[in-house]
Tab-separated table of C-alpha atoms in Angstrom:
chain	number	residue	atom	x	y	z
A	17	UNK	CA	-6.891	-54.978	29.011
A	18	UNK	CA	-9.752	-56.375	31.278
A	19	UNK	CA	-12.657	-57.082	28.844
A	20	UNK	CA	-14.773	-58.918	31.711
A	21	UNK	CA	-14.615	-55.892	33.936
A	22	UNK	CA	-15.127	-53.612	31.143
A	23	UNK	CA	-18.219	-55.241	29.827
A	24	UNK	CA	-19.569	-55.279	33.128
A	25	UNK	CA	-19.077	-51.683	33.651
A	26	UNK	CA	-20.458	-50.887	30.469
A	27	UNK	CA	-23.454	-52.938	31.121
A	28	UNK	CA	-23.838	-51.027	34.537
A	29	UNK	CA	-23.279	-47.573	32.761
A	30	UNK	CA	-26.399	-48.635	30.182
A	31	UNK	CA	-28.578	-49.446	32.983
A	32	UNK	CA	-27.560	-46.195	34.581
A	33	UNK	CA	-28.372	-44.144	31.438
A	34	UNK	CA	-31.911	-45.812	31.225
A	35	UNK	CA	-32.780	-45.053	34.679
A	36	UNK	CA	-31.477	-41.400	34.168
A	37	UNK	CA	-33.892	-41.162	31.135
A	38	UNK	CA	-36.963	-42.993	33.375
A	39	UNK	CA	-36.480	-40.090	36.093
A	40	UNK	CA	-36.112	-37.475	33.251
A	41	UNK	CA	-39.455	-38.788	31.926
A	42	UNK	CA	-41.073	-38.682	35.582
A	43	UNK	CA	-40.139	-35.068	36.292
A	44	UNK	CA	-41.195	-33.906	32.623
A	45	UNK	CA	-44.908	-34.334	33.919
A	46	UNK	CA	-44.642	-31.755	36.059
A	47	UNK	CA	-41.349	-29.613	35.286
A	48	UNK	CA	-40.510	-27.953	32.313
A	49	UNK	CA	-37.965	-29.743	29.925
A	50	UNK	CA	-35.753	-26.725	29.961
A	51	UNK	CA	-35.675	-26.661	33.683
A	52	UNK	CA	-34.705	-30.219	34.040
A	53	UNK	CA	-31.891	-29.507	31.576
A	54	UNK	CA	-30.664	-26.500	33.537
A	55	UNK	CA	-30.613	-28.411	36.715
A	56	UNK	CA	-28.950	-31.387	35.330
A	57	UNK	CA	-26.593	-29.371	33.430
A	58	UNK	CA	-25.327	-27.195	36.254
A	59	UNK	CA	-24.938	-29.954	38.562
A	60	UNK	CA	-23.238	-32.442	36.307
A	61	UNK	CA	-20.966	-29.638	35.231
A	62	UNK	CA	-19.871	-28.693	38.867
A	63	UNK	CA	-19.100	-32.439	39.381
A	64	UNK	CA	-16.887	-32.889	36.389
A	65	UNK	CA	-15.246	-29.264	36.920
A	66	UNK	CA	-14.366	-30.568	40.561
A	67	UNK	CA	-13.065	-33.849	38.916
A	68	UNK	CA	-10.827	-31.840	36.702
A	69	UNK	CA	-9.446	-29.837	39.648
A	70	UNK	CA	-8.906	-33.084	41.518
A	71	UNK	CA	-7.000	-34.819	38.779
A	72	UNK	CA	-5.133	-31.754	37.812
A	73	UNK	CA	-6.572	-31.213	34.472
A	74	UNK	CA	-6.296	-27.530	32.819
A	75	UNK	CA	-9.923	-26.419	32.626
A	76	UNK	CA	-8.913	-23.257	30.981
A	77	UNK	CA	-6.390	-24.472	28.667
A	78	UNK	CA	-6.641	-22.405	25.513
A	79	UNK	CA	-6.920	-25.661	23.252
A	80	UNK	CA	-9.914	-26.808	25.203
A	81	UNK	CA	-11.922	-23.489	24.447
A	82	UNK	CA	-11.133	-23.492	20.417
A	83	UNK	CA	-13.460	-23.684	17.765
A	84	UNK	CA	-14.062	-27.624	17.423
A	85	UNK	CA	-14.682	-28.196	21.221
A	86	UNK	CA	-17.126	-25.498	21.147
A	87	UNK	CA	-18.909	-26.918	18.051
A	88	UNK	CA	-18.904	-30.095	20.077
A	89	UNK	CA	-20.506	-28.598	23.021
A	90	UNK	CA	-23.197	-26.898	20.676
A	91	UNK	CA	-24.158	-30.468	19.219
A	92	UNK	CA	-24.366	-31.823	22.716
A	93	UNK	CA	-26.685	-29.202	23.754
A	94	UNK	CA	-28.982	-29.390	20.768
A	95	UNK	CA	-29.178	-33.318	21.267
A	96	UNK	CA	-30.130	-32.714	24.932
A	97	UNK	CA	-32.885	-30.508	23.882
A	98	UNK	CA	-34.360	-32.771	21.344
A	99	UNK	CA	-33.669	-35.935	23.460
A	100	UNK	CA	-35.305	-34.552	26.763
A	101	UNK	CA	-38.102	-33.200	24.728
A	102	UNK	CA	-38.843	-36.604	23.110
A	103	UNK	CA	-38.713	-38.297	26.387
A	104	UNK	CA	-41.429	-36.073	27.653
A	105	UNK	CA	-43.662	-36.742	24.633
A	106	UNK	CA	-43.444	-40.394	23.496
A	107	UNK	CA	-42.853	-43.865	24.811
A	108	UNK	CA	-39.451	-44.404	26.853
A	109	UNK	CA	-39.008	-47.703	24.757
A	110	UNK	CA	-39.542	-45.899	21.426
A	111	UNK	CA	-37.116	-43.147	22.188
A	112	UNK	CA	-34.498	-45.982	23.280
A	113	UNK	CA	-35.155	-48.132	19.996
A	114	UNK	CA	-34.722	-45.319	17.457
A	115	UNK	CA	-31.793	-43.833	19.504
A	116	UNK	CA	-29.844	-47.124	18.962
A	117	UNK	CA	-29.302	-46.163	15.182
A	118	UNK	CA	-26.852	-43.690	16.485
A	119	UNK	CA	-23.696	-45.865	15.491
A	120	UNK	CA	-24.887	-46.571	12.216
A	121	UNK	CA	-25.217	-42.883	11.773
A	122	UNK	CA	-21.709	-42.274	13.064
A	123	UNK	CA	-20.541	-44.803	10.356
A	124	UNK	CA	-22.463	-43.039	7.657
A	125	UNK	CA	-21.061	-39.759	8.750
A	126	UNK	CA	-17.593	-41.016	8.913
A	127	UNK	CA	-17.883	-42.104	5.434
A	128	UNK	CA	-19.538	-38.814	4.237
A	129	UNK	CA	-17.409	-36.376	6.077
A	130	UNK	CA	-14.148	-37.929	7.267
A	131	UNK	CA	-13.496	-39.834	4.127
A	132	UNK	CA	-13.487	-43.371	5.680
A	133	UNK	CA	-13.881	-45.982	3.540
A	134	UNK	CA	-17.403	-48.025	3.732
A	135	UNK	CA	-18.228	-50.815	1.612
A	136	UNK	CA	-21.351	-51.777	-0.215
A	137	UNK	CA	-21.840	-54.526	2.865
A	138	UNK	CA	-21.815	-51.798	5.471
A	139	UNK	CA	-23.839	-49.142	3.203
A	140	UNK	CA	-26.487	-51.927	3.110
A	141	UNK	CA	-26.533	-52.514	6.977
A	142	UNK	CA	-26.895	-48.941	7.450
A	143	UNK	CA	-29.957	-48.867	5.007
A	144	UNK	CA	-31.591	-51.809	6.904
A	145	UNK	CA	-30.953	-49.906	9.998
A	146	UNK	CA	-32.679	-47.048	8.761
A	147	UNK	CA	-35.458	-49.324	7.622
A	148	UNK	CA	-35.820	-50.374	11.151
A	149	UNK	CA	-36.082	-46.857	12.294
A	150	UNK	CA	-39.192	-46.179	9.800
A	151	UNK	CA	-40.625	-49.202	11.093
A	152	UNK	CA	-40.719	-47.628	14.551
A	153	UNK	CA	-41.668	-44.276	13.775
A	154	UNK	CA	-43.937	-45.120	10.879
A	155	UNK	CA	-44.312	-41.784	8.736
A	156	UNK	CA	-47.542	-41.684	6.795
A	157	UNK	CA	-49.163	-44.345	8.957
A	158	UNK	CA	-51.717	-44.659	11.451
A	159	UNK	CA	-49.224	-45.136	14.219
A	160	UNK	CA	-47.199	-42.073	13.413
A	161	UNK	CA	-46.085	-39.816	15.993
A	162	UNK	CA	-44.645	-36.618	14.706
A	163	UNK	CA	-42.743	-36.154	18.192
A	164	UNK	CA	-40.567	-39.086	17.362
A	165	UNK	CA	-38.611	-37.173	14.842
A	166	UNK	CA	-37.229	-35.388	17.897
A	167	UNK	CA	-35.356	-38.762	18.469
A	168	UNK	CA	-33.924	-38.845	14.773
A	169	UNK	CA	-32.811	-35.078	15.442
A	170	UNK	CA	-30.998	-36.570	18.562
A	171	UNK	CA	-29.148	-39.053	16.483
A	172	UNK	CA	-27.996	-36.941	13.950
A	173	UNK	CA	-26.684	-34.342	16.885
A	174	UNK	CA	-25.061	-37.026	18.634
A	175	UNK	CA	-23.438	-38.613	15.852
A	176	UNK	CA	-21.924	-35.251	14.917
A	177	UNK	CA	-20.732	-34.973	18.545
A	178	UNK	CA	-19.175	-38.346	18.228
A	179	UNK	CA	-17.443	-37.455	14.920
A	180	UNK	CA	-16.191	-34.136	16.212
A	181	UNK	CA	-14.763	-35.746	19.368
A	182	UNK	CA	-12.516	-37.897	17.114
A	183	UNK	CA	-10.827	-34.886	15.958
A	184	UNK	CA	-10.376	-33.284	19.404
A	185	UNK	CA	-6.715	-32.513	20.480
A	186	UNK	CA	-5.526	-35.545	22.554
A	187	UNK	CA	-4.270	-32.593	25.096
A	188	UNK	CA	-7.876	-31.744	26.065
A	189	UNK	CA	-9.015	-33.884	29.303
A	190	UNK	CA	-12.228	-35.844	28.991
A	191	UNK	CA	-13.329	-34.493	32.265
A	192	UNK	CA	-13.134	-30.886	30.732
A	193	UNK	CA	-15.074	-32.156	27.566
A	194	UNK	CA	-17.700	-33.465	29.844
A	195	UNK	CA	-17.837	-30.365	31.833
A	196	UNK	CA	-18.167	-28.327	28.770
A	197	UNK	CA	-21.040	-30.636	27.306
A	198	UNK	CA	-23.082	-30.374	30.517
A	199	UNK	CA	-22.437	-26.402	30.541
A	200	UNK	CA	-23.919	-26.704	27.002
A	201	UNK	CA	-26.997	-28.487	28.391
A	202	UNK	CA	-27.779	-26.030	31.064
A	203	UNK	CA	-27.253	-23.065	28.513
A	204	UNK	CA	-29.716	-24.796	25.928
A	205	UNK	CA	-32.242	-25.576	28.647
A	206	UNK	CA	-32.148	-21.867	29.731
A	207	UNK	CA	-32.754	-20.994	26.063
A	208	UNK	CA	-35.503	-23.302	25.667
A	209	UNK	CA	-37.312	-21.861	28.625
A	210	UNK	CA	-36.960	-18.438	27.477
A	211	UNK	CA	-38.000	-19.155	23.760
A	212	UNK	CA	-40.931	-21.361	25.068
A	213	UNK	CA	-41.991	-18.612	27.613
A	214	UNK	CA	-42.090	-21.547	30.710
A	215	UNK	CA	-41.376	-20.286	34.041
A	216	UNK	CA	-39.366	-22.170	36.554
A	217	UNK	CA	-41.410	-24.379	38.761
A	218	UNK	CA	-40.464	-24.505	42.613
A	219	UNK	CA	-39.313	-27.850	44.183
A	220	UNK	CA	-42.466	-30.012	44.928
A	221	UNK	CA	-43.015	-32.923	47.268
A	222	UNK	CA	-42.072	-36.046	45.526
A	223	UNK	CA	-39.719	-34.390	42.958
A	224	UNK	CA	-36.582	-34.716	45.047
A	225	UNK	CA	-35.719	-38.306	44.342
A	226	UNK	CA	-36.319	-37.878	40.437
A	227	UNK	CA	-34.023	-35.259	40.650
A	228	UNK	CA	-31.218	-36.736	42.398
A	229	UNK	CA	-31.827	-39.885	40.402
A	230	UNK	CA	-31.561	-38.240	36.948
A	231	UNK	CA	-28.306	-36.448	38.499
A	232	UNK	CA	-26.830	-39.406	40.074
A	233	UNK	CA	-27.238	-42.065	37.488
A	234	UNK	CA	-26.319	-39.569	34.707
A	235	UNK	CA	-23.069	-39.230	36.229
A	236	UNK	CA	-22.453	-42.746	37.358
A	237	UNK	CA	-23.566	-43.698	33.696
A	238	UNK	CA	-20.985	-41.224	31.883
A	239	UNK	CA	-17.999	-42.438	34.610
A	240	UNK	CA	-18.956	-45.916	34.063
A	241	UNK	CA	-18.651	-45.807	30.452
A	242	UNK	CA	-15.427	-43.910	30.346
A	243	UNK	CA	-13.808	-46.373	32.699
A	244	UNK	CA	-14.981	-49.158	30.927
A	245	UNK	CA	-13.408	-47.930	27.553
A	246	UNK	CA	-9.962	-47.628	29.673
A	247	UNK	CA	-10.167	-50.972	31.212
A	248	UNK	CA	-11.477	-53.095	28.129
A	249	UNK	CA	-11.025	-52.973	24.538
A	250	UNK	CA	-13.421	-50.932	22.581
A	251	UNK	CA	-14.067	-53.776	20.122
A	252	UNK	CA	-15.083	-56.000	22.822
A	253	UNK	CA	-17.356	-53.808	24.488
A	254	UNK	CA	-19.213	-52.113	21.726
A	255	UNK	CA	-21.930	-55.223	21.369
A	256	UNK	CA	-23.037	-54.524	24.729
A	257	UNK	CA	-24.094	-50.718	24.537
A	258	UNK	CA	-27.198	-52.518	22.913
A	259	UNK	CA	-28.186	-53.404	26.696
A	260	UNK	CA	-29.554	-49.703	27.000
A	261	UNK	CA	-32.822	-50.693	24.893
A	262	UNK	CA	-33.516	-53.778	27.256
A	263	UNK	CA	-33.071	-51.823	30.271
A	264	UNK	CA	-35.118	-48.805	28.745
A	265	UNK	CA	-37.898	-51.246	27.577
A	266	UNK	CA	-38.037	-52.971	31.128
A	267	UNK	CA	-38.194	-49.290	32.713
A	268	UNK	CA	-41.001	-48.197	30.477
A	269	UNK	CA	-43.065	-51.428	31.070
A	270	UNK	CA	-42.632	-51.284	34.844
A	271	UNK	CA	-42.757	-47.547	35.440
A	272	UNK	CA	-45.155	-46.133	32.818
A	273	UNK	CA	-46.992	-49.536	31.532
A	274	UNK	CA	-45.587	-49.299	28.094
A	275	UNK	CA	-46.260	-52.180	25.876
A	276	UNK	CA	-44.013	-52.034	22.578
A	277	UNK	CA	-45.767	-53.520	19.736
A	278	UNK	CA	-44.691	-56.052	17.308
A	279	UNK	CA	-43.579	-53.355	14.812
A	280	UNK	CA	-41.614	-51.658	17.160
A	281	UNK	CA	-39.827	-54.613	18.278
A	282	UNK	CA	-39.069	-55.838	14.802
A	283	UNK	CA	-37.527	-52.567	14.011
A	284	UNK	CA	-35.279	-52.597	16.940
A	285	UNK	CA	-34.298	-55.843	16.021
A	286	UNK	CA	-33.150	-54.709	12.435
A	287	UNK	CA	-31.639	-51.374	13.963
A	288	UNK	CA	-29.489	-53.832	16.592
A	289	UNK	CA	-28.754	-56.629	13.818
A	290	UNK	CA	-27.572	-54.336	11.344
A	291	UNK	CA	-25.363	-52.299	14.140
A	292	UNK	CA	-23.726	-55.455	15.252
A	293	UNK	CA	-23.363	-56.696	11.658
A	294	UNK	CA	-21.425	-53.217	10.892
A	295	UNK	CA	-19.414	-53.386	13.908
A	296	UNK	CA	-18.158	-57.128	13.222
A	297	UNK	CA	-17.651	-56.104	9.446
A	298	UNK	CA	-15.267	-53.227	10.611
A	299	UNK	CA	-13.452	-55.495	13.070
A	300	UNK	CA	-12.703	-58.021	10.497
A	301	UNK	CA	-11.283	-55.006	8.218
A	302	UNK	CA	-9.170	-53.819	10.752
A	303	UNK	CA	-7.837	-56.974	11.694
A	304	UNK	CA	-7.022	-57.511	7.931
A	305	UNK	CA	-5.357	-54.239	7.671
A	306	UNK	CA	-3.038	-55.151	10.820
A	307	UNK	CA	-1.876	-58.479	8.961
A	308	UNK	CA	-1.305	-56.881	5.819
């Protein structure tokens, strides 16, 4: 395993995802969020469909269209709706900071629904991480933005997606799973347009670059993270996923003039610290089991 190349690829993919989020936020000023999702979903689904064909993966394998992959696609679509909505309503840095709680939610979900053993130390770390989330969204305080709850819903949906992914049949190709996810994003965007009564906005001057940026960096980010996981060890790469927050804060400051306050930074620190502790603890337990 080449961990150095894997780490560099992962950091690059986190930067790409942060740039994708930035372009989506730019578009959301003048384009309905549902339309953004439809466009990105259809284009990216076509990209991964072509990759599936080129790599000779079976797109219409019945196993790939069974109940579990479909449920996973639904969680992807729901998560996309809440995430893009949050990006359009609150600061990019706030969205990114709360989203870092996702690995903690996955650990909690694995304990509650998959029967994985989680000791009191990791439960404590999960609790500390969610205290960090509360510090950022501040329910009941003057700085509370109800729209920030959309990010919490995103964390729940994406954690559910990742837990379902663990149970997918190994015969289902990753490119097919990605294609299904983006089809679900497009369908969810269309449903959002129908429910909200929004109409499609024709392409206007200055929108081509954000559209291309969101699409291009989304594909680059996804391809980069998949490649990183193949060339490096997951245990070595995981801590570097948090670099997405750094890139998102920089993008928010440079593009939108955001200035995260001390409470937001303190909450983000708690989330990242507890996530890293959970990762280190899981790695230590795995090593002890391998030696037993």
